[in-house]
XYZ file of C-alpha atoms in Angstrom:
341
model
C 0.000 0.000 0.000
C 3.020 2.484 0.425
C 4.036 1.608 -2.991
C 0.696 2.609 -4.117
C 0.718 6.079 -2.158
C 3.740 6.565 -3.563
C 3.217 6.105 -7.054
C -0.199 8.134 -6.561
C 2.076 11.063 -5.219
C 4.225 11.144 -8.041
C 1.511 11.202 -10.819
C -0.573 13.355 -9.069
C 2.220 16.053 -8.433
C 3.615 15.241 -12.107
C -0.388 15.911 -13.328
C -1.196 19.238 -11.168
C 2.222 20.525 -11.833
C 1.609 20.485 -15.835
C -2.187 21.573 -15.997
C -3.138 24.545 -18.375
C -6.177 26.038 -16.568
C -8.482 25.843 -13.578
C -11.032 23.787 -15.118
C -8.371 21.322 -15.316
C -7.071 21.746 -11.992
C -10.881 21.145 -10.844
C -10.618 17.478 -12.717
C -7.541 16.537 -10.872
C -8.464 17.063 -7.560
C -11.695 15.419 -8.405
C -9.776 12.423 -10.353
C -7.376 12.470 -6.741
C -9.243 13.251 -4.184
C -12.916 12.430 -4.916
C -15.402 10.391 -3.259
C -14.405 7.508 -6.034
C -10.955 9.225 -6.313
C -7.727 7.282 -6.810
C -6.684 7.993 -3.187
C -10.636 6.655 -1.410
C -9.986 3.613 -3.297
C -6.766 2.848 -1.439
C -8.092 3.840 1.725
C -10.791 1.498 1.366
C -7.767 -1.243 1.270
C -6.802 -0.405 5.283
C -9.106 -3.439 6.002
C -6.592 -5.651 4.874
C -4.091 -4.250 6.938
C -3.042 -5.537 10.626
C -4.179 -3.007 13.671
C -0.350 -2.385 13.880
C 0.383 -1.311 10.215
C -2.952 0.887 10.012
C -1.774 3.706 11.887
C 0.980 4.324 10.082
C -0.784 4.003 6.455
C -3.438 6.508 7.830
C -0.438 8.972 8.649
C 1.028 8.547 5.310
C -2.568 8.840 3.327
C -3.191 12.195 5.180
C 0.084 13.541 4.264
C -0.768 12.389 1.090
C -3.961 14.404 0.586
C -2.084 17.319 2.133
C 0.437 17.211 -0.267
C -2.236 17.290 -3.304
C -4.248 19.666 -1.728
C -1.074 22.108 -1.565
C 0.102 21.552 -4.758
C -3.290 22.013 -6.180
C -3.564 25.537 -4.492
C -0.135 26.754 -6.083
C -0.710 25.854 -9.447
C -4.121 27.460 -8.983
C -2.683 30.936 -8.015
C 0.387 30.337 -10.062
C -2.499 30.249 -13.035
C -4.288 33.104 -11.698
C -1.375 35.291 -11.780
C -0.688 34.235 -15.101
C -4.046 35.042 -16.109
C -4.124 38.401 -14.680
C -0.853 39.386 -16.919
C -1.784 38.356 -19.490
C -5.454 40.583 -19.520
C -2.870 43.588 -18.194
C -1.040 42.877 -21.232
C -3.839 42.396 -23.780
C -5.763 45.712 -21.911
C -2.593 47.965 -22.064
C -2.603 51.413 -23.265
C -0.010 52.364 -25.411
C -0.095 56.383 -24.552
C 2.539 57.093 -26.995
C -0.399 55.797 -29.732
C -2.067 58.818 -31.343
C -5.752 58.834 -30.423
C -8.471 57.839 -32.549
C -10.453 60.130 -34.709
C -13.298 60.773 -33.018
C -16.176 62.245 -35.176
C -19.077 64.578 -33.794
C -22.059 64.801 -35.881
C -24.065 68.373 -36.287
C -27.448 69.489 -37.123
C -28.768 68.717 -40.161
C -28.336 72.284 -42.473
C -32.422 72.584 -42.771
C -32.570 72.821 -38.250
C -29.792 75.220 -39.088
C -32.188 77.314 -40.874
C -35.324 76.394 -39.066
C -33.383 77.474 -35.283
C -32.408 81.220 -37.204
C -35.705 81.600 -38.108
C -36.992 80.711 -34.105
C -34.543 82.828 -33.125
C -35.424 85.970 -35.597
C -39.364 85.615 -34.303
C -38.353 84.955 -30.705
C -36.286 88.287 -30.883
C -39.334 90.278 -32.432
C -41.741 89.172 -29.442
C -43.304 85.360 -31.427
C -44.260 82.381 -29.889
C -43.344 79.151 -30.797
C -46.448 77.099 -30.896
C -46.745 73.303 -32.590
C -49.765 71.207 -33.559
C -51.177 67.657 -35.172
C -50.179 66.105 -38.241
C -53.314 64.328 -38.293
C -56.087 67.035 -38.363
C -59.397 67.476 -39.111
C -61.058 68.638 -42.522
C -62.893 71.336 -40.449
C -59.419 73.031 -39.373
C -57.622 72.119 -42.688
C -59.876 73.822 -44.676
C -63.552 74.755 -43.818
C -62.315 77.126 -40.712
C -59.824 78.278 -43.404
C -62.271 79.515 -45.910
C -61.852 76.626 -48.042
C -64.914 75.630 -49.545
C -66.275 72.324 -50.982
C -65.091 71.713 -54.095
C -61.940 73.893 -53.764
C -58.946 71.364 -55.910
C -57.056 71.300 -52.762
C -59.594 69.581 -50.642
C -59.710 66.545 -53.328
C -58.492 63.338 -52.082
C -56.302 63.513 -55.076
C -54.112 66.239 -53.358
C -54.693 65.354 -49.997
C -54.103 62.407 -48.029
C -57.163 61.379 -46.449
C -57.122 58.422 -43.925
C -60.407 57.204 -46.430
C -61.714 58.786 -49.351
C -65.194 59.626 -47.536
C -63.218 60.662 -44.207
C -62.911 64.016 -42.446
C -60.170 62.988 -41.092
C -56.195 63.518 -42.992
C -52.895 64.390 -43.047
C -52.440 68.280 -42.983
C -51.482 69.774 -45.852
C -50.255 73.080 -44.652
C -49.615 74.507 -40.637
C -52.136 77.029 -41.453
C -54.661 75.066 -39.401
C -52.668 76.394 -36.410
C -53.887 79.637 -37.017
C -57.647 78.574 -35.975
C -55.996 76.759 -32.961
C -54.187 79.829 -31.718
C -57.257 82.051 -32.305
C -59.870 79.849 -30.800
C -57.191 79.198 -27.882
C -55.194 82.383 -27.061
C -56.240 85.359 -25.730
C -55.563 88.641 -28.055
C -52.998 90.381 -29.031
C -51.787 87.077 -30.961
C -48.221 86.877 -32.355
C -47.051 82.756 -33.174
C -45.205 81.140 -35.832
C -46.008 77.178 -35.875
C -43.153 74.973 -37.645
C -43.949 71.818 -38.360
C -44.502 69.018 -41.272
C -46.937 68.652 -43.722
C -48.116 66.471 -46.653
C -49.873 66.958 -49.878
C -49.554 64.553 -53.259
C -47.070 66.101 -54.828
C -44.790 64.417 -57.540
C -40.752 64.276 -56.209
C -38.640 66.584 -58.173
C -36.143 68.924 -57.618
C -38.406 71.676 -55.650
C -41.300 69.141 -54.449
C -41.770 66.493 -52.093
C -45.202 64.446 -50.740
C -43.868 65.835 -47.672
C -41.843 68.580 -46.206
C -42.231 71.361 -43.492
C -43.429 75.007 -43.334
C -43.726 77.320 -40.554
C -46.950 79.068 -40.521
C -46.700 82.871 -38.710
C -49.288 84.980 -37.999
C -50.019 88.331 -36.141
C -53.510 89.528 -35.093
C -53.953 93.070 -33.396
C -55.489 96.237 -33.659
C -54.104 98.536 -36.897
C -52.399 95.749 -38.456
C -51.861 96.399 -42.466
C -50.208 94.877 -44.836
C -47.109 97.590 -44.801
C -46.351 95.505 -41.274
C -46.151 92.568 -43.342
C -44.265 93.467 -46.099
C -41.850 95.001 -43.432
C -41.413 92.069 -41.130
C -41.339 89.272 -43.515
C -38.259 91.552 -45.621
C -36.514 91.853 -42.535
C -36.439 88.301 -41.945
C -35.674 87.484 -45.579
C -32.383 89.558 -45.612
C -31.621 88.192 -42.082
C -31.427 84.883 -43.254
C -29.618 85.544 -46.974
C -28.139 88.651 -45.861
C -28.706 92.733 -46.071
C -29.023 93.328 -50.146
C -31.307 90.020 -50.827
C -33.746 90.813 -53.728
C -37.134 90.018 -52.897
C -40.915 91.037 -55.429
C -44.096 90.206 -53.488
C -47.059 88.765 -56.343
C -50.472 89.240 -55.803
C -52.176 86.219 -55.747
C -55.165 84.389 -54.093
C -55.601 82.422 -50.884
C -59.350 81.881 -49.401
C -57.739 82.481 -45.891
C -56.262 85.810 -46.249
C -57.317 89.102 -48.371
C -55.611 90.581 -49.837
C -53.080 87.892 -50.956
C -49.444 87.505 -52.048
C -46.439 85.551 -52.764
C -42.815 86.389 -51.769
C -39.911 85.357 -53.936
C -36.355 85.788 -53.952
C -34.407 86.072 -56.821
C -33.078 82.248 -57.465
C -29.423 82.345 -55.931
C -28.323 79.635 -58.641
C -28.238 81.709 -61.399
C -28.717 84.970 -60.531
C -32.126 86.030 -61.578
C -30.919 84.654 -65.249
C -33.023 81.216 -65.047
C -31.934 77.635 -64.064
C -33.502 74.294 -63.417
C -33.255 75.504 -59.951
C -35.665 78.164 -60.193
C -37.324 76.109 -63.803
C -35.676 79.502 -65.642
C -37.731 81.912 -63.946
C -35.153 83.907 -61.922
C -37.113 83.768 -59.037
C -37.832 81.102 -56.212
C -41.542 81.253 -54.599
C -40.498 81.495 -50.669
C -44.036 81.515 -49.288
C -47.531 82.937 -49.306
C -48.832 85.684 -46.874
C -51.355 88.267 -46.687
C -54.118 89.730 -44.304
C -56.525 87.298 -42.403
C -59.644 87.021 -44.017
C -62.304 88.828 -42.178
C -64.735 84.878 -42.288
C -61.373 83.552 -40.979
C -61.306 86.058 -37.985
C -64.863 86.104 -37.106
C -65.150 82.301 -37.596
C -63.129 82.147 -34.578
C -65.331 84.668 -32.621
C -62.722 87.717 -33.488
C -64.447 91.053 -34.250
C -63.125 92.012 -37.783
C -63.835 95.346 -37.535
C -62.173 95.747 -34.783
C -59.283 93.290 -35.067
C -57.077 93.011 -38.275
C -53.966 90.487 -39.221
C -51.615 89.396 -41.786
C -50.358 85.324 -42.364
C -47.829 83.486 -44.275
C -46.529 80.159 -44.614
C -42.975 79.399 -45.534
C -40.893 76.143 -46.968
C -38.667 75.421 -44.882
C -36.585 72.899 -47.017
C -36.864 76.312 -50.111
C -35.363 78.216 -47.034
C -32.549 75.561 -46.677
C -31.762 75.585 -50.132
C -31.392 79.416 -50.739
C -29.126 79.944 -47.359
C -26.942 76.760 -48.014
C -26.924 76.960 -52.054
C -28.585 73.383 -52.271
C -29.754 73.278 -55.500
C -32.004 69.619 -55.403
C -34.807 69.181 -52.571
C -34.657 65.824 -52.593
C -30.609 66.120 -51.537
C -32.144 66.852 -48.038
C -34.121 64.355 -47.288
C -31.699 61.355 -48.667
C -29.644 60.994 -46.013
C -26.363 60.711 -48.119
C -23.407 61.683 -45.580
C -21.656 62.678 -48.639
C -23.412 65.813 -48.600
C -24.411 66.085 -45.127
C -20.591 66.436 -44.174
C -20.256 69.222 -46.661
C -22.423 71.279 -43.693
């Protein structure tokens, strides 16, 4: 039986001494020292032993176990600590390295323009006021002075949520007028930014959807001089002092009398360009005084209350401050052109 211990020591030593890893470690002592172990099943041999010789095998299989035990703790930390080094060495920092490029996106050029605009209102005493997407026919267009049978109210322009439904997808932010006049008390000076949607083919000026901001001013004496004034003033604040502007009459059922603002195409010049489909000029927005059904329609006195209106493209904005000369480069998402900003 000493033979036996002896030869168990050796192998055992000889095994723990050469493992790789804990797991392997773990084996051993189980393969050693085990309930069904190597040294239980010599143990279970002391009852062939005299009562004299059995004291001195037990001495020698505890020293034995001892000696396993041990050598299966040092090779465990030896591991450990070899283990550790070698995640310090695979986590070191070489400072000497240069650092990585880190890159830091930005706003996208149309926020640009839409946070100078907030800012030019906020400084002349606006508010800031948003709205629904989804709205109701009655705001979209009958509270707007939009009749029945007005093209704009046909499901071919407009997306309705079903052909016989009142209920759609607005296709300007003017319906925030009728919010802010039904809603706030008077004197009443807002702009509302926001999307919109209307059926419109994709080209190089139009999209199904894009955004406007919709500004409005209702007061006592208001004329259309304080229009014409305020909405040049924010025109050469965003392109800068010198920017040519012609206001058009034209018609909208909500205000009257009616215009449209252009500025002279900044492609070309005023000469004509696909940019500007060789007019010279770039249609900015529509404005012009509240319609006197609009303001009583929302229990406002005209004759004692007066107002002016516009609503602006925000992406036509974009394009004239940042020289962008294809609408649909905006909303593509191509970081090619989004770094150029």
């Amino acid at each position: 039986m000493k033979e036996l211990m002896q030869k168990l020591r050796d192998a055992s030593l000889e095994a723990i001494s050469a493992a790789e890893n804990i797991d392997g470690l773990e084996a051993l002592r189980v393969k050693y020292l085990g309930k069904k172990g190597e040294l239980t099943g010599i143990l279970r041999q002391m009852g062939q032993l005299s009562a004299e010789e059995r004291p001195a095998m037990g001495q020698l299989a505890n020293a034995l176990r001892s000696d396993i035990e041990n050598a299966i703790e040092e090779r465990k930390s030896a591991l450990s600590e070899k283990l550790m080094e070698l995640k310090l060495e695979a986590e070191a920092v070489d400072v000497t390295l240069p650092a990585k490029d880190v890159r830091i996106g930005h706003k996208h050029p149309m926020y640009n323009v839409l946070d100078q605009i907030k800012d030019i209102f906020i400084g002349m005493g606006f508010e800031i006021v948003d709205g629904p997407e989804v709205e109701l026919a009655d705001y979209n267009f009958t509270k707007l002075n939009i009749d029945e049978g007005h093209p704009s109210r046909e499901w071919t322009d407009t997306f309705y949520f079903a052909e016989d439904s009142s209920i759609l997808l607005r296709t300007q932010t003017s319906p925030m007028q009728i919010h802010a006049m039904e809603t706030k008390p008077l004197p009443i000076r807002m702009i509302a930014p926001g999307r919109v949607y209307r059926k419109d083919e994709v080209d190089a000026t139009h999209s199904p959807m894009f955004h406007q901001i919709e500004g409005m001013v209702i007061d006592k004496g208001i004329t259309m001089a304080d229009l014409k004034a305020t909405l040049n003033k924010v025109v050469e604040k965003i392109y800068g002092e010198g920017t040519v502007t012609r206001f058009r009459p034209h018609h909208f059922p909500f205000t009257e009398p009616s215009c449209e603002l252009d500025i002279r195409c900044h492609k070309c010049g005023g000469k004509g360009c696909p940019t500007c489909k060789g007019e010279g000029w770039i249609e900015v927005l529509g404005a012009g005084m509240v319609h006197p059904k609009v303001l009583s329609g929302c229990g406002i006195d005209p004759e004692e209350y007066s107002g002016w209106a516009f609503g602006m493209g925000l992406e036509r904005l974009a394009m004239g401050e940042y020289k962008i000369t294809d609408l649909r480069l905006i909303f593509e998402n191509d970081v090619r052109f989004l770094e150029q900003f």
